mmCIF file of C-alpha atoms in Angstrom:
data_model
loop_
_atom_site.group_PDB
_atom_site.id
_atom_site.type_symbol
_atom_site.label_atom_id
_atom_site.label_comp_id
_atom_site.label_asym_id
_atom_site.label_seq_id
_atom_site.Cartn_x
_atom_site.Cartn_y
_atom_site.Cartn_z
ATOM 1 C CA MET A 1 56.601 209.203 89.534
ATOM 2 C CA ASP A 2 57.904 211.243 86.564
ATOM 3 C CA THR A 3 59.059 209.041 83.532
ATOM 4 C CA LYS A 4 60.183 212.414 81.739
ATOM 5 C CA ILE A 5 63.501 211.804 83.431
ATOM 6 C CA PHE A 6 64.041 208.865 80.896
ATOM 7 C CA THR A 7 64.398 211.267 77.876
ATOM 8 C CA LYS A 8 67.280 212.616 79.677
ATOM 9 C CA MET A 9 69.146 209.669 79.433
ATOM 10 C CA SER A 10 71.460 208.908 76.170
ATOM 11 C CA TYR A 11 70.042 206.430 73.467
ATOM 12 C CA GLY A 12 70.575 205.913 69.768
ATOM 13 C CA VAL A 13 68.112 205.041 66.880
ATOM 14 C CA TYR A 14 69.056 201.789 65.442
ATOM 15 C CA ILE A 15 67.287 199.281 62.797
ATOM 16 C CA VAL A 16 67.363 195.828 64.265
ATOM 17 C CA SER A 17 66.715 193.296 61.623
ATOM 18 C CA THR A 18 66.735 189.449 61.203
ATOM 19 C CA MET A 19 65.412 186.793 59.169
ATOM 20 C CA ASP A 20 61.641 185.423 58.747
ATOM 21 C CA GLY A 21 62.219 182.538 57.286
ATOM 22 C CA GLU A 22 63.689 183.063 53.562
ATOM 23 C CA ARG A 23 62.334 187.036 54.271
ATOM 24 C CA PRO A 24 64.337 189.695 55.896
ATOM 25 C CA THR A 25 62.555 191.670 58.572
ATOM 26 C CA GLY A 26 63.163 194.192 61.024
ATOM 27 C CA CYS A 27 62.032 197.441 63.362
ATOM 28 C CA ILE A 28 63.566 200.328 64.817
ATOM 29 C CA ALA A 29 65.022 200.237 68.623
ATOM 30 C CA ASN A 30 66.753 202.756 70.545
ATOM 31 C CA SER A 31 67.971 200.597 73.810
ATOM 32 C CA ILE A 32 70.953 198.812 72.772
ATOM 33 C CA MET A 33 73.911 199.136 74.775
ATOM 34 C CA GLN A 34 77.440 197.159 74.840
ATOM 35 C CA ILE A 35 77.765 194.648 77.837
ATOM 36 C CA THR A 36 81.301 193.583 77.546
ATOM 37 C CA SER A 37 84.331 193.952 75.383
ATOM 38 C CA SER A 38 85.674 190.499 75.160
ATOM 39 C CA PRO A 39 83.952 188.464 73.936
ATOM 40 C CA ALA A 40 81.914 191.646 72.436
ATOM 41 C CA THR A 41 78.514 191.323 73.800
ATOM 42 C CA VAL A 42 75.544 193.579 73.490
ATOM 43 C CA ALA A 43 71.829 193.783 74.582
ATOM 44 C CA VAL A 44 68.706 195.074 72.866
ATOM 45 C CA SER A 45 65.028 195.279 74.007
ATOM 46 C CA ILE A 46 62.355 194.505 71.485
ATOM 47 C CA ASN A 47 58.503 194.723 72.597
ATOM 48 C CA HIS A 48 56.857 191.465 72.716
ATOM 49 C CA ASP A 49 54.204 192.799 70.104
ATOM 50 C CA ASN A 50 56.949 193.815 67.501
ATOM 51 C CA TYR A 51 56.816 191.044 64.648
ATOM 52 C CA THR A 52 60.802 191.324 64.727
ATOM 53 C CA ASN A 53 60.851 189.570 68.396
ATOM 54 C CA GLY A 54 59.918 186.060 67.588
ATOM 55 C CA CYS A 55 61.911 186.083 64.502
ATOM 56 C CA ILE A 56 64.711 186.882 66.396
ATOM 57 C CA GLU A 57 64.008 184.126 68.608
ATOM 58 C CA LYS A 58 63.491 181.517 66.045
ATOM 59 C CA THR A 59 66.484 182.403 64.051
ATOM 60 C CA GLY A 60 69.018 182.696 67.008
ATOM 61 C CA LYS A 61 70.706 186.005 65.295
ATOM 62 C CA PHE A 62 70.045 189.686 64.983
ATOM 63 C CA ALA A 63 71.717 192.607 63.602
ATOM 64 C CA PHE A 64 71.317 196.500 64.218
ATOM 65 C CA SER A 65 72.313 199.244 61.885
ATOM 66 C CA VAL A 66 73.138 202.532 63.249
ATOM 67 C CA MET A 67 71.324 205.372 61.705
ATOM 68 C CA ALA A 68 73.109 208.496 60.787
ATOM 69 C CA GLU A 69 71.890 212.236 60.768
ATOM 70 C CA ASP A 70 71.760 211.861 57.160
ATOM 71 C CA SER A 71 70.189 208.789 56.897
ATOM 72 C CA ASP A 72 66.730 208.652 55.101
ATOM 73 C CA THR A 73 64.538 209.339 58.032
ATOM 74 C CA GLY A 74 61.633 207.354 55.986
ATOM 75 C CA LEU A 75 63.619 204.426 56.982
ATOM 76 C CA ILE A 76 62.558 205.253 60.503
ATOM 77 C CA GLY A 77 58.693 205.268 59.080
ATOM 78 C CA ASN A 78 59.014 202.013 57.341
ATOM 79 C CA PHE A 79 60.906 200.148 60.228
ATOM 80 C CA GLY A 80 59.082 201.887 63.099
ATOM 81 C CA PHE A 81 55.429 202.293 62.364
ATOM 82 C CA ARG A 82 54.642 199.225 60.492
ATOM 83 C CA SER A 83 54.504 195.623 60.853
ATOM 84 C CA GLY A 84 56.901 193.121 59.076
ATOM 85 C CA LYS A 85 54.163 190.627 59.510
ATOM 86 C CA ASP A 86 52.209 192.620 56.926
ATOM 87 C CA ILE A 87 54.618 193.792 54.613
ATOM 88 C CA ASP A 88 58.134 193.327 53.393
ATOM 89 C CA LYS A 89 59.987 195.922 55.045
ATOM 90 C CA PHE A 90 63.122 195.397 52.856
ATOM 91 C CA GLU A 91 61.424 195.812 49.467
ATOM 92 C CA HIS A 92 62.286 199.086 48.897
ATOM 93 C CA VAL A 93 65.560 199.499 51.073
ATOM 94 C CA ASP A 94 69.385 199.211 49.778
ATOM 95 C CA TYR A 95 70.374 196.378 51.909
ATOM 96 C CA GLU A 96 73.043 193.462 52.040
ATOM 97 C CA MET A 97 73.646 190.211 53.884
ATOM 98 C CA VAL A 98 76.062 189.464 56.374
ATOM 99 C CA GLN A 99 76.380 186.362 58.274
ATOM 100 C CA GLY A 100 73.084 185.694 56.809
ATOM 101 C CA ILE A 101 71.101 188.736 58.332
ATOM 102 C CA PRO A 102 70.348 191.642 56.691
ATOM 103 C CA VAL A 103 71.722 195.069 57.056
ATOM 104 C CA VAL A 104 70.823 198.293 55.865
ATOM 105 C CA LYS A 105 73.330 200.586 53.806
ATOM 106 C CA TYR A 106 73.549 204.494 53.949
ATOM 107 C CA THR A 107 73.437 204.377 57.566
ATOM 108 C CA CYS A 108 76.798 204.619 59.681
ATOM 109 C CA GLY A 109 77.502 201.120 59.891
ATOM 110 C CA TYR A 110 76.388 197.669 61.485
ATOM 111 C CA VAL A 111 76.876 194.873 64.145
ATOM 112 C CA VAL A 112 75.766 191.253 63.933
ATOM 113 C CA CYS A 113 75.377 188.944 66.441
ATOM 114 C CA LYS A 114 74.397 185.608 67.484
ATOM 115 C CA VAL A 115 71.748 185.428 70.625
ATOM 116 C CA VAL A 116 73.320 183.826 73.514
ATOM 117 C CA ASN A 117 70.811 184.566 76.243
ATOM 118 C CA LYS A 118 67.622 186.603 77.051
ATOM 119 C CA MET A 119 65.440 188.060 79.702
ATOM 120 C CA GLU A 120 61.922 188.748 79.901
ATOM 121 C CA THR A 121 60.213 191.698 81.318
ATOM 122 C CA ALA A 122 56.371 192.373 81.436
ATOM 123 C CA THR A 123 56.629 194.048 77.941
ATOM 124 C CA HIS A 124 60.202 193.429 76.634
ATOM 125 C CA THR A 125 62.396 190.723 75.603
ATOM 126 C CA VAL A 126 66.262 191.709 76.319
ATOM 127 C CA PHE A 127 68.244 189.685 73.864
ATOM 128 C CA LEU A 128 71.826 189.200 74.803
ATOM 129 C CA GLY A 129 74.248 188.616 71.825
ATOM 130 C CA GLU A 130 77.756 187.727 70.851
ATOM 131 C CA VAL A 131 79.128 190.091 68.144
ATOM 132 C CA ILE A 132 79.982 187.761 65.302
ATOM 133 C CA ASP A 133 80.549 190.523 62.493
ATOM 134 C CA THR A 134 80.600 194.287 62.188
ATOM 135 C CA GLY A 135 81.074 196.975 59.432
ATOM 136 C CA PHE A 136 81.132 200.839 58.705
ATOM 137 C CA TYR A 137 79.897 202.483 55.911
ATOM 138 C CA GLU A 138 82.188 205.457 54.871
ATOM 139 C CA GLY A 139 80.521 209.308 54.034
ATOM 140 C CA MET A 140 77.878 209.129 56.550
ATOM 141 C CA GLY A 141 77.237 212.110 59.140
ATOM 142 C CA GLU A 142 77.294 211.569 62.930
ATOM 143 C CA ALA A 143 75.499 208.585 64.420
ATOM 144 C CA MET A 144 71.479 209.887 64.977
ATOM 145 C CA THR A 145 70.640 210.336 68.721
ATOM 146 C CA TYR A 146 67.366 209.617 70.183
ATOM 147 C CA ALA A 147 67.760 213.318 71.033
ATOM 148 C CA TYR A 148 68.394 214.400 67.789
ATOM 149 C CA TYR A 149 65.313 212.348 66.184
ATOM 150 C CA HIS A 150 62.834 214.181 68.400
ATOM 151 C CA ASN A 151 64.410 217.765 68.553
ATOM 152 C CA VAL A 152 65.545 218.173 64.746
ATOM 153 C CA VAL A 153 63.533 215.464 62.846
ATOM 154 C CA LYS A 154 60.323 216.106 65.020
ATOM 155 C CA GLY A 155 59.726 212.554 65.386
ATOM 156 C CA LYS A 156 57.538 210.478 67.252
ATOM 157 C CA SER A 157 58.227 207.373 69.288
ATOM 158 C CA PRO A 158 56.556 203.999 68.324
ATOM 159 C CA LYS A 159 54.107 202.818 71.023
ATOM 160 C CA ASN A 160 56.199 199.689 71.254
ATOM 161 C CA ALA A 161 59.391 201.449 71.973
ATOM 162 C CA PRO A 162 60.572 201.290 75.754
ATOM 163 C CA THR A 163 61.056 205.062 75.573
ATOM 164 C CA TYR A 164 57.383 205.863 74.356
ATOM 165 C CA LEU A 165 55.494 208.282 76.961
ATOM 166 C CA GLN A 166 51.774 208.894 76.260
ATOM 167 C CA GLU A 167 51.734 212.596 74.770
ATOM 168 C CA LYS A 168 49.172 214.701 76.552
ATOM 169 C CA LYS A 169 46.088 215.674 74.853
ATOM 170 C CA ASP A 170 45.056 219.000 73.545
ATOM 171 C CA GLY A 171 43.625 220.975 76.434
ATOM 172 C CA ASP A 172 45.675 219.293 78.958
ATOM 173 C CA ALA A 173 48.441 222.105 78.895
ATOM 174 C CA SER A 174 47.969 225.499 79.970
ATOM 175 C CA GLY A 175 49.027 228.542 78.302
ATOM 176 C CA ASP A 176 47.508 230.728 74.833
ATOM 177 C CA LYS A 177 47.523 228.875 71.575
ATOM 178 C CA ASP A 178 48.482 230.674 68.305
ATOM 179 C CA GLU A 179 45.120 230.858 66.484
ATOM 180 C CA LYS A 180 47.082 231.487 63.355
ATOM 181 C CA LYS A 181 48.518 227.897 62.977
ATOM 182 C CA GLU A 182 46.985 224.830 61.974
ATOM 183 C CA LYS A 183 48.161 221.325 63.140
ATOM 184 C CA TYR A 184 48.150 218.285 61.110
ATOM 185 C CA VAL A 185 48.956 214.970 62.391
ATOM 186 C CA CYS A 186 50.519 211.947 60.228
ATOM 187 C CA GLN A 187 48.384 209.188 60.632
ATOM 188 C CA VAL A 188 51.040 206.542 59.829
ATOM 189 C CA CYS A 189 53.946 207.810 62.621
ATOM 190 C CA GLY A 190 52.131 210.687 64.449
ATOM 191 C CA PHE A 191 54.759 213.273 63.185
ATOM 192 C CA ALA A 192 52.882 216.548 63.702
ATOM 193 C CA TYR A 193 53.001 219.512 61.084
ATOM 194 C CA GLU A 194 51.992 223.160 62.431
ATOM 195 C CA GLY A 195 51.411 226.053 60.122
ATOM 196 C CA VAL A 196 48.619 228.254 58.159
ATOM 197 C CA GLU A 197 47.838 225.156 55.732
ATOM 198 C CA LEU A 198 49.504 222.099 54.913
ATOM 199 C CA PRO A 199 50.672 222.060 51.317
ATOM 200 C CA GLU A 200 49.329 219.430 48.665
ATOM 201 C CA ASP A 201 52.878 218.083 47.675
ATOM 202 C CA TYR A 202 53.875 218.034 51.387
ATOM 203 C CA LYS A 203 55.757 214.497 52.478
ATOM 204 C CA CYS A 204 56.164 213.362 55.892
ATOM 205 C CA PRO A 205 59.659 213.594 56.958
ATOM 206 C CA VAL A 206 59.677 210.664 58.885
ATOM 207 C CA CYS A 207 57.963 208.280 57.314
ATOM 208 C CA GLY A 208 57.567 209.729 53.811
ATOM 209 C CA VAL A 209 53.854 209.174 53.406
ATOM 210 C CA GLY A 210 51.559 212.221 51.205
ATOM 211 C CA ALA A 211 49.585 214.995 52.578
ATOM 212 C CA ASP A 212 46.509 212.537 52.258
ATOM 213 C CA ARG A 213 47.733 211.043 55.448
ATOM 214 C CA PHE A 214 47.355 213.705 57.512
ATOM 215 C CA VAL A 215 44.682 214.704 59.716
ATOM 216 C CA LYS A 216 43.843 218.283 60.622
ATOM 217 C CA GLN A 217 43.464 218.762 64.515
#
């Protein structure tokens, strides 16, 4: 079975948010879809290992902010490759509270939902949410698609994402290599930089860390 066919399906890039008691938290998701229009209902898939999963369960509400192509890609690194159990992901993020749930600014907008049902799979919980509020942020670009994130931003999927695919290791693929270029991989988000040498002042375009967090492959 060739699971690469799943990369041809349409996905977006979203910041799913909720509350951890009195503290906001959240994670990156790409598997969100509208189920019905009246009442407006959506479904979101969250990995069991994501700290956000249990927080949505306890809070009974969640929101998702729609990433724009010109949104700060550092948001993806912050929400997608770090755990809300260990850090406050919203500490340096511009956000506001809507219906008691945090939503991220400088995105296309947001949708706030109350959980009305759920379904468990082997690895993910699919939360069914009835929409209770929405909003737009003017002046942002087009909504970021999963394809744009991979093809333009050159980002990687978090290992807990439903669309995560194990990448081949060096040597698995055939073909000649360009010996003039070196590959440096971000140890936070997995972004790969290819060039003759990694600049000392280089910052990861996905998660924002410096050159010191890159390892030469």
